[in-house]
PDB file of C-alpha atoms in Angstrom:
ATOM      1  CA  UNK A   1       8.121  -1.522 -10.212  1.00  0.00           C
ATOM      2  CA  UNK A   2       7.401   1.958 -11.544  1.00  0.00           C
ATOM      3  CA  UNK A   3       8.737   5.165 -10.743  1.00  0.00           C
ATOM      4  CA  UNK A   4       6.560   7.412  -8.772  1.00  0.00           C
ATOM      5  CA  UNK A   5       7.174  10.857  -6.784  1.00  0.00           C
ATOM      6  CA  UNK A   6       5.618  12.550  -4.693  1.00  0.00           C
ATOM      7  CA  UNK A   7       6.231  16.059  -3.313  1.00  0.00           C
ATOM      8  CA  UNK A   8       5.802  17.472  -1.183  1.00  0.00           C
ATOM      9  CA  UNK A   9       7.248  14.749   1.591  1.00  0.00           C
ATOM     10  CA  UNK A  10       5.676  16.306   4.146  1.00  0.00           C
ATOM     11  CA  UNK A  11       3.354  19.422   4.288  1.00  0.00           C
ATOM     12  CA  UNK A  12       1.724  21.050   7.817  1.00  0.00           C
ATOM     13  CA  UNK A  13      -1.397  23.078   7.543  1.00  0.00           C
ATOM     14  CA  UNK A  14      -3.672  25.019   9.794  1.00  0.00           C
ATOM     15  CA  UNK A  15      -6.978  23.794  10.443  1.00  0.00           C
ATOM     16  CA  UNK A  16      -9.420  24.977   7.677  1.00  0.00           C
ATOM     17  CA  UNK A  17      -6.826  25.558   5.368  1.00  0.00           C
ATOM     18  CA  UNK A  18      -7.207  23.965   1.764  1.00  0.00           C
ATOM     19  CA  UNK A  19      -3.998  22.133   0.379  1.00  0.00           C
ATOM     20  CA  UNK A  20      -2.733  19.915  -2.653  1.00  0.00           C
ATOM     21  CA  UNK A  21       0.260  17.702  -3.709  1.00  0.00           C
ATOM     22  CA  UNK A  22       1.340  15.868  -6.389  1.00  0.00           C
ATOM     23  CA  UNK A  23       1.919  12.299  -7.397  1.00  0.00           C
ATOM     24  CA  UNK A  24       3.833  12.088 -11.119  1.00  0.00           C
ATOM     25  CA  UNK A  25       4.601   8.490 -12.686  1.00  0.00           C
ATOM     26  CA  UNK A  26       5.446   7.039 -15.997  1.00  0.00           C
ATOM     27  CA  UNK A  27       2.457   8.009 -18.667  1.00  0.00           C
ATOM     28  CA  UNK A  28       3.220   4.683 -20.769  1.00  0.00           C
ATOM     29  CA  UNK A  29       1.312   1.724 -20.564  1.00  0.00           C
ATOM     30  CA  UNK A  30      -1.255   3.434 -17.603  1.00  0.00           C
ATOM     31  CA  UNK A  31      -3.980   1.107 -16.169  1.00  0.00           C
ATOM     32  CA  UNK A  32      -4.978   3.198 -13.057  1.00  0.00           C
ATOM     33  CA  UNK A  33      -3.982   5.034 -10.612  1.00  0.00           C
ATOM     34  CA  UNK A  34      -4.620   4.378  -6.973  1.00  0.00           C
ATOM     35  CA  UNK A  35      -4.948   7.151  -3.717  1.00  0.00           C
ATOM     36  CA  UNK A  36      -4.947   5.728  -0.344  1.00  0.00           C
ATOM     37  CA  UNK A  37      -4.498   6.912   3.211  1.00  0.00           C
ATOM     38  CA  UNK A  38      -2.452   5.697   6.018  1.00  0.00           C
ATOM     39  CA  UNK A  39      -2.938   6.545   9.040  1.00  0.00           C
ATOM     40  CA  UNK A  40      -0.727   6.092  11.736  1.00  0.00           C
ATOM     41  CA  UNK A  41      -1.039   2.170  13.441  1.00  0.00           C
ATOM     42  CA  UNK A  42      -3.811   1.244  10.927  1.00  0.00           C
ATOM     43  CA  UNK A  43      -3.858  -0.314   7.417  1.00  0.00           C
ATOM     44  CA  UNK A  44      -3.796   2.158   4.531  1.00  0.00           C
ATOM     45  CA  UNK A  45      -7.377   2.942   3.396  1.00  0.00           C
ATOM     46  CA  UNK A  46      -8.399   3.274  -0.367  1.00  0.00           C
ATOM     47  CA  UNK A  47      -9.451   6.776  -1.075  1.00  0.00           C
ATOM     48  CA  UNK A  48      -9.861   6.986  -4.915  1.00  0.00           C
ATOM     49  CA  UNK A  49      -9.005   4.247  -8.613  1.00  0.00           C
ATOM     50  CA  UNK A  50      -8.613   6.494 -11.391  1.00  0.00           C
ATOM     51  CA  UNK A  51      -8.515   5.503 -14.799  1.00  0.00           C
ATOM     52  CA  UNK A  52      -9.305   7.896 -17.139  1.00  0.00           C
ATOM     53  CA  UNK A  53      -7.729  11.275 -18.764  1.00  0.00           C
ATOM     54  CA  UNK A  54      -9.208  14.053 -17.236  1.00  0.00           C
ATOM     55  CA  UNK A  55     -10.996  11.837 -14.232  1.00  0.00           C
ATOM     56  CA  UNK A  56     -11.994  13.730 -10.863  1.00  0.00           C
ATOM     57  CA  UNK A  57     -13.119  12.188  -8.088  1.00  0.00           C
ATOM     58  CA  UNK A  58     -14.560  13.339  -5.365  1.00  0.00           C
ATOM     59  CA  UNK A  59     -14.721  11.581  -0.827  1.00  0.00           C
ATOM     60  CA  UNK A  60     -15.859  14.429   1.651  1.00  0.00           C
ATOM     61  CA  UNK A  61     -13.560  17.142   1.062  1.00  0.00           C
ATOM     62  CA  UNK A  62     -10.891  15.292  -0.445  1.00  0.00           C
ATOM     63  CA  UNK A  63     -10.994  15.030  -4.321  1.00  0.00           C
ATOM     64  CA  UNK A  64      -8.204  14.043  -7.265  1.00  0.00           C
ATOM     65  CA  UNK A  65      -7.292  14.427 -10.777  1.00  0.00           C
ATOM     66  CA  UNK A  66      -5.539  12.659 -13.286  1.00  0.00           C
ATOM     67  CA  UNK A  67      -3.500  13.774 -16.089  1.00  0.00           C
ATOM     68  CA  UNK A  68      -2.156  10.021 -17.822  1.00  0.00           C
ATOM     69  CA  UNK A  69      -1.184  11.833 -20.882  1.00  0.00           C
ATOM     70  CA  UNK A  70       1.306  13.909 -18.864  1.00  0.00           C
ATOM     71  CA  UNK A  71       1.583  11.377 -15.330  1.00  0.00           C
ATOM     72  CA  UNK A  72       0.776  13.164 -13.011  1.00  0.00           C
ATOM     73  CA  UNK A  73      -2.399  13.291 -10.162  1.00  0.00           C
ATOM     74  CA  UNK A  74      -2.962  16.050  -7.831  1.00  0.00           C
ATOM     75  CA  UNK A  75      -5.196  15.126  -4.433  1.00  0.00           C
ATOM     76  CA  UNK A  76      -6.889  18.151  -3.065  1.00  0.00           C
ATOM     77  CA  UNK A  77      -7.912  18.623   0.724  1.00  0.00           C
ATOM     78  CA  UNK A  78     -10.285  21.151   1.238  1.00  0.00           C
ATOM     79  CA  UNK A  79     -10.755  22.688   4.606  1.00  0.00           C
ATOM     80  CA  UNK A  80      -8.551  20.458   6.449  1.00  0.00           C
ATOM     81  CA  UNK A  81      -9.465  19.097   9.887  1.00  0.00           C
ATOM     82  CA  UNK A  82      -6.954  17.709  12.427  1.00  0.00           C
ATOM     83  CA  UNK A  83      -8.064  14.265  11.530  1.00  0.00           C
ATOM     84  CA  UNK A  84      -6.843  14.136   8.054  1.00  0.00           C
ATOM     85  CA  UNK A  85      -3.689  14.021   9.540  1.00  0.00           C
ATOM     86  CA  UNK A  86      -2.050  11.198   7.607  1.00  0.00           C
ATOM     87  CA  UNK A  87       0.462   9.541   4.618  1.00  0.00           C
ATOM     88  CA  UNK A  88      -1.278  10.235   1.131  1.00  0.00           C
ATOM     89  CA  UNK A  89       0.097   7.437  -0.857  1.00  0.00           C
ATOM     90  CA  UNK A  90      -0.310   7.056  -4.497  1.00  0.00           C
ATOM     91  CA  UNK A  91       0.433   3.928  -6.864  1.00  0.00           C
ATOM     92  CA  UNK A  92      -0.026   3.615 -10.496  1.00  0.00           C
ATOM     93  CA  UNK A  93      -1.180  -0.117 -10.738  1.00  0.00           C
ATOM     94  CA  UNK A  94      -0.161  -1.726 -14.306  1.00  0.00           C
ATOM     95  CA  UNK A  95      -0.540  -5.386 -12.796  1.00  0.00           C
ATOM     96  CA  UNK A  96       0.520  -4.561  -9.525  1.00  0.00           C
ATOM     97  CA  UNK A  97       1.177  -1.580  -6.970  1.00  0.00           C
ATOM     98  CA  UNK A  98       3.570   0.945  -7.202  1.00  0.00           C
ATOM     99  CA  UNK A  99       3.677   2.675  -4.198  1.00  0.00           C
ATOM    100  CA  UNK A 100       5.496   6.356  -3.820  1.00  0.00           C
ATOM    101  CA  UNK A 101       6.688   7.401  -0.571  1.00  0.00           C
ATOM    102  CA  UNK A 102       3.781   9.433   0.033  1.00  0.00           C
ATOM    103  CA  UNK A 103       3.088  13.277   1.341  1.00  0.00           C
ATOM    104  CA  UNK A 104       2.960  13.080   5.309  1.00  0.00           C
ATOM    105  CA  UNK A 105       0.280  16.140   6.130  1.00  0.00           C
ATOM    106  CA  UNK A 106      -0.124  17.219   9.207  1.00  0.00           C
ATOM    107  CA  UNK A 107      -2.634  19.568  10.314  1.00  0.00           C
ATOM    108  CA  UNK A 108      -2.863  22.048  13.084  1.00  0.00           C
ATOM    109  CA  UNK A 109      -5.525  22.542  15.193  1.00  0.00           C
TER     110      UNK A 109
ATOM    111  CA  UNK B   1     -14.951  -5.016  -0.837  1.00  0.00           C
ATOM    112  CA  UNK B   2     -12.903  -7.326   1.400  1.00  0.00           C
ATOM    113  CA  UNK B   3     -12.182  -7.932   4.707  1.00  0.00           C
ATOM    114  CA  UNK B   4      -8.993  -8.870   5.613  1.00  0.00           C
ATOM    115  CA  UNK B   5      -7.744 -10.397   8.828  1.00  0.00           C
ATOM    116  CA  UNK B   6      -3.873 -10.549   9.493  1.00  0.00           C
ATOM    117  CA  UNK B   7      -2.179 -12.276  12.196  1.00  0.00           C
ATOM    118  CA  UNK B   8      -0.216 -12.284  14.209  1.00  0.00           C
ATOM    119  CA  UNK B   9      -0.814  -8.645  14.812  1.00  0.00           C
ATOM    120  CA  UNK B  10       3.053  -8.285  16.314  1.00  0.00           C
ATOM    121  CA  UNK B  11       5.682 -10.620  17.477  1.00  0.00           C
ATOM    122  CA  UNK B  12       9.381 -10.577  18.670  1.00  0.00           C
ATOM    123  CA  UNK B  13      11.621 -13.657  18.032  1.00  0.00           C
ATOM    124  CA  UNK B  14      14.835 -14.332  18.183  1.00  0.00           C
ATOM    125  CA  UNK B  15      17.301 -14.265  15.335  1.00  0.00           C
ATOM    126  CA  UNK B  16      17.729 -17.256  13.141  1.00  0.00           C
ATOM    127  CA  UNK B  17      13.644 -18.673  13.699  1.00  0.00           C
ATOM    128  CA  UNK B  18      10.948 -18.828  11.119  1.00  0.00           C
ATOM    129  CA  UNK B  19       7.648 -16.992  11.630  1.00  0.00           C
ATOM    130  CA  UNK B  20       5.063 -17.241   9.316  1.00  0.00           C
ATOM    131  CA  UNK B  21       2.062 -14.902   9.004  1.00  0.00           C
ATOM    132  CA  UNK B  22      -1.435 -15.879   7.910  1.00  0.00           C
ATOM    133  CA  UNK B  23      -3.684 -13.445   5.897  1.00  0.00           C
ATOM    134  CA  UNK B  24      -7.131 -14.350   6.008  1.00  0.00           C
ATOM    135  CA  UNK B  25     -10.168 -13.045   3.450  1.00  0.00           C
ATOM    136  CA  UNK B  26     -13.268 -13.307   3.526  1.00  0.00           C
ATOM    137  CA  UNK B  27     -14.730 -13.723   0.055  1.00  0.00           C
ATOM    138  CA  UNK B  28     -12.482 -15.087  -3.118  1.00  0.00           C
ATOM    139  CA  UNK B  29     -10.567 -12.975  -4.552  1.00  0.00           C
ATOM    140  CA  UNK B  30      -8.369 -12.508  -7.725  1.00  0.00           C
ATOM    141  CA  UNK B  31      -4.586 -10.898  -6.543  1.00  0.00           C
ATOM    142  CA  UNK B  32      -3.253 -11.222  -2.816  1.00  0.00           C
ATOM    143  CA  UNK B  33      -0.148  -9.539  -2.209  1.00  0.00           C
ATOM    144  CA  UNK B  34       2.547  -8.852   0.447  1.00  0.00           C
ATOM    145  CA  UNK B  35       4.398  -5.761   1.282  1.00  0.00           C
ATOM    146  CA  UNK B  36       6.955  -4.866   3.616  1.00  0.00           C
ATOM    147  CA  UNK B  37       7.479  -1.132   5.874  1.00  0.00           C
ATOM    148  CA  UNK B  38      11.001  -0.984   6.773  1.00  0.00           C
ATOM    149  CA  UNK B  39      11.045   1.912   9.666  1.00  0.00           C
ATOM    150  CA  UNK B  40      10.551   5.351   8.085  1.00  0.00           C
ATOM    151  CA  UNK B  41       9.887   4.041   4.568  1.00  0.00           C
ATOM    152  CA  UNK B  42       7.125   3.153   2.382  1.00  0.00           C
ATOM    153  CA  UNK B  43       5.363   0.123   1.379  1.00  0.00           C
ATOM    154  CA  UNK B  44       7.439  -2.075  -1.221  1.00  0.00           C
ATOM    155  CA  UNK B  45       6.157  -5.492  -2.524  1.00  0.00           C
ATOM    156  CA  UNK B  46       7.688  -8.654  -1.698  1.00  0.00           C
ATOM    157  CA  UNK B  47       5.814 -10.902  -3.854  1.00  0.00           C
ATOM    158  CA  UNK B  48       2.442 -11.851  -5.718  1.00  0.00           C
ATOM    159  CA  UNK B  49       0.738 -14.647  -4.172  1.00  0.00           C
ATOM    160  CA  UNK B  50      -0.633 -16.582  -7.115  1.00  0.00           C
ATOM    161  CA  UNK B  51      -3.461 -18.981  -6.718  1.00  0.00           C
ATOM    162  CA  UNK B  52      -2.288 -22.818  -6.836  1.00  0.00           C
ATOM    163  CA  UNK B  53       1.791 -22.059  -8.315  1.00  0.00           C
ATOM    164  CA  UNK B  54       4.424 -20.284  -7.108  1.00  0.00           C
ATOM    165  CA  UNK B  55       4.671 -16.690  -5.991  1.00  0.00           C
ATOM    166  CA  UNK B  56       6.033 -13.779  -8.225  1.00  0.00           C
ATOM    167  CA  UNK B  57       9.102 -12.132  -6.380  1.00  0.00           C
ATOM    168  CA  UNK B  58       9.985  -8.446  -6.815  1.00  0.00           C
ATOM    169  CA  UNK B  59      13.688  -7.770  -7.245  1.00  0.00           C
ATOM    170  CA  UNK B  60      15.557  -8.139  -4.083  1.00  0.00           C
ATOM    171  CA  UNK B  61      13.117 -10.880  -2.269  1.00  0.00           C
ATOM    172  CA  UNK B  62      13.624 -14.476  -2.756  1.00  0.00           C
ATOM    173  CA  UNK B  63      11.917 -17.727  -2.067  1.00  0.00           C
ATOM    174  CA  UNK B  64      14.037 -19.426   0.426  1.00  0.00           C
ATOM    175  CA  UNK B  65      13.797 -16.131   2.597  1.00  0.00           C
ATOM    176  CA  UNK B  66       9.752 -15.513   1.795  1.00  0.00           C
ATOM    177  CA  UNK B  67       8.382 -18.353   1.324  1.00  0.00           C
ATOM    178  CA  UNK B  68       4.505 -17.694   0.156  1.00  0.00           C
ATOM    179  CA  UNK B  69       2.046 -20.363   0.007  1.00  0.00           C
ATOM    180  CA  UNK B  70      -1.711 -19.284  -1.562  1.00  0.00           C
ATOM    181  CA  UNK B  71      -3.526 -22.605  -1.270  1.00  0.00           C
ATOM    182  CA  UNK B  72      -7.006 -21.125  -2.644  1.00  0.00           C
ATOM    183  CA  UNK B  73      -8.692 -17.900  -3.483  1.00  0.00           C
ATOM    184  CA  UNK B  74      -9.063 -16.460   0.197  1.00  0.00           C
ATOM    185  CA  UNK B  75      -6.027 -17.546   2.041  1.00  0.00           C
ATOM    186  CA  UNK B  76      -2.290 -16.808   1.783  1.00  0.00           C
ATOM    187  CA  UNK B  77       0.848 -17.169   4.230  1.00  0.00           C
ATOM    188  CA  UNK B  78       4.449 -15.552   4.056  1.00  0.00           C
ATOM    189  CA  UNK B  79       6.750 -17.222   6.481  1.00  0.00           C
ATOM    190  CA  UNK B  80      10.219 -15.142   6.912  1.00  0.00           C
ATOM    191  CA  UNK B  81      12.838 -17.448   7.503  1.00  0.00           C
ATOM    192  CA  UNK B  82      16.370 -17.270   9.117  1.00  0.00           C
ATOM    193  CA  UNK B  83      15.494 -14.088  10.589  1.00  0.00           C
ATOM    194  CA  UNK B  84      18.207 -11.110  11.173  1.00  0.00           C
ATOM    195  CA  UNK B  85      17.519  -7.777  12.858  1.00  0.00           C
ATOM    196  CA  UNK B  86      17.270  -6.636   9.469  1.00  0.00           C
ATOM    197  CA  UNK B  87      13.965  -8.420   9.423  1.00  0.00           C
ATOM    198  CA  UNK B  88      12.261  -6.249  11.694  1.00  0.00           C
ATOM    199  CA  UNK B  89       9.421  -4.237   9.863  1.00  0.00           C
ATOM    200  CA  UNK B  90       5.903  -4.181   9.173  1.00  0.00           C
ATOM    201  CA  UNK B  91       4.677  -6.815   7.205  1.00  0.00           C
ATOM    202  CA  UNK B  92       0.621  -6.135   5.047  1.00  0.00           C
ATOM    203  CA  UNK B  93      -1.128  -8.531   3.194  1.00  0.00           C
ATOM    204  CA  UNK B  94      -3.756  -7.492   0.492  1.00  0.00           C
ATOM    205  CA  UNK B  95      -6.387  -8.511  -2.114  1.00  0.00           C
ATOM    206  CA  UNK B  96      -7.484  -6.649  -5.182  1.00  0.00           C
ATOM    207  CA  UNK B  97     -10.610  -8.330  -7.497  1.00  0.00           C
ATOM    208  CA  UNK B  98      -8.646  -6.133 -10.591  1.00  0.00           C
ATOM    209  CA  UNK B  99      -6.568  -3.775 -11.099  1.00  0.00           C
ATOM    210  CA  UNK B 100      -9.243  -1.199 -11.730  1.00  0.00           C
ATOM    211  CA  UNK B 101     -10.368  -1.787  -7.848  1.00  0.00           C
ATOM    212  CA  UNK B 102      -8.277  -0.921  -5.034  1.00  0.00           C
ATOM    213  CA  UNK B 103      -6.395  -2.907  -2.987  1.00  0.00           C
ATOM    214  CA  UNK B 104      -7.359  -3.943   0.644  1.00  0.00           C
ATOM    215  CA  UNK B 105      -5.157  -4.247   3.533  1.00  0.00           C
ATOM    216  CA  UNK B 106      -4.926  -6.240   6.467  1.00  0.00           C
ATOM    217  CA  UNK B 107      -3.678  -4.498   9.399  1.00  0.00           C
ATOM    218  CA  UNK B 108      -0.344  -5.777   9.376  1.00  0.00           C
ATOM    219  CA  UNK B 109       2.195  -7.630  11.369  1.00  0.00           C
ATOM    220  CA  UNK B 110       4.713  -6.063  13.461  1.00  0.00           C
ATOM    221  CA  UNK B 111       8.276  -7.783  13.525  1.00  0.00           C
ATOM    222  CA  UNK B 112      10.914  -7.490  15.647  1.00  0.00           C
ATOM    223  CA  UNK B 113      13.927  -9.713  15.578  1.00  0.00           C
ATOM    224  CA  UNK B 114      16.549  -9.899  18.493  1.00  0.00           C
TER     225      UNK B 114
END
């Protein structure tokens, strides 16, 4: 299992507010990197699979990048809205998931 | 993209009993996996399911307590055995066609041991 952090733990914004956090991980040996959300009672939900240097990706107004060279991924909310209220987890996937602990954000209507 | 269905959705047992959970998809797929959510934690893997041998155990987990059977391509079951309070967590199963797609997630069993 790799290493991966993510900070903040948890974040609150106001509603329509634009935020960010950070997943880092090991930059040796990368296959991709994985986003998903978890929402409270329900599964987690794939957001993004990034693979490449330099990849963006973009669902709504949520979007990530992806720095292997240095191991790190931001995730970007953009106007936040009461339901994106949720754990962002990231997981570098060699040949299986590495899960952090995730950013908890919490927004406030 | 798969569909996974999970069950039992939740359960309470007593300490010392067996309960095994079924995970359920519905097209073939390469990986399953199952993960465990202690209270206030995130998701750690318990084990690779692998297709027609034996699973592949993260550090800490062991057969004789998770027990994972993956009989073909869209069908896996974890049983936890000899429960202990300690038990008690969420238990997801998933399936991933490569590493370059993502994982899906079943909705998870709840566990509580008395």
């Amino acid at each position: 299992i790799l290493n991966v952090e993510q900070s903040p733990q948890s974040l609150h914004v106001q509603e329509g507010d634009s935020t960010n956090f950070t997943c880092s991980f090991p930059s040796s040996n990368f296959y991709a990197l994985h986003w998903y959300r978890w929402e409270t009672a329900k599964s987690p939900e794939a957001l993004f699979v990034m693979t490449l240097n330099g990849d963006e990706k973009k669902k709504g107004r949520i979007s990530a990048t992806l720095n292997t060279k240095e191991g790190y991924s931001y995730l970007y909310i953009k106007g936040s809205q009461p339901e994106d209220s949720a754990t962002y987890l990231c997981a570098p996937n060699d040949y299986k998931l590495s899960f952090g602990a995730g950013t908890t954000v919490t927004v406030r209507a | 993209s798969a569909v996974i269905s999970q069950k039992p959705s939740r359960d309470i047992c007593q300490r010392g009993t067996s309960l095994t959970i079924q995970c359920q998809v519905d097209s073939q797929v390469t990986m399953m996996f199952w993960y465990r959510q202690q209270p206030g934690q995130s998701l750690t893997l318990i084990a690779t399911a692998n297709q027609g041998s034996e699973a592949t155990y993260e550090s800490g987990f062991v057969i004789d307590k998770f027990p994972i059977s993956r009989p073909n391509l869209t069908f896996s079951t974890l049983t936890v055995s000899n429960m202990s309070p300690e038990d008690s967590s969420i238990y997801l199963c998933s399936a991933q066609h490569s590493v370059n797609q993502p994982q899906h997630f079943g909705d998870g069993t709840r566990l509580s041991i008395l």
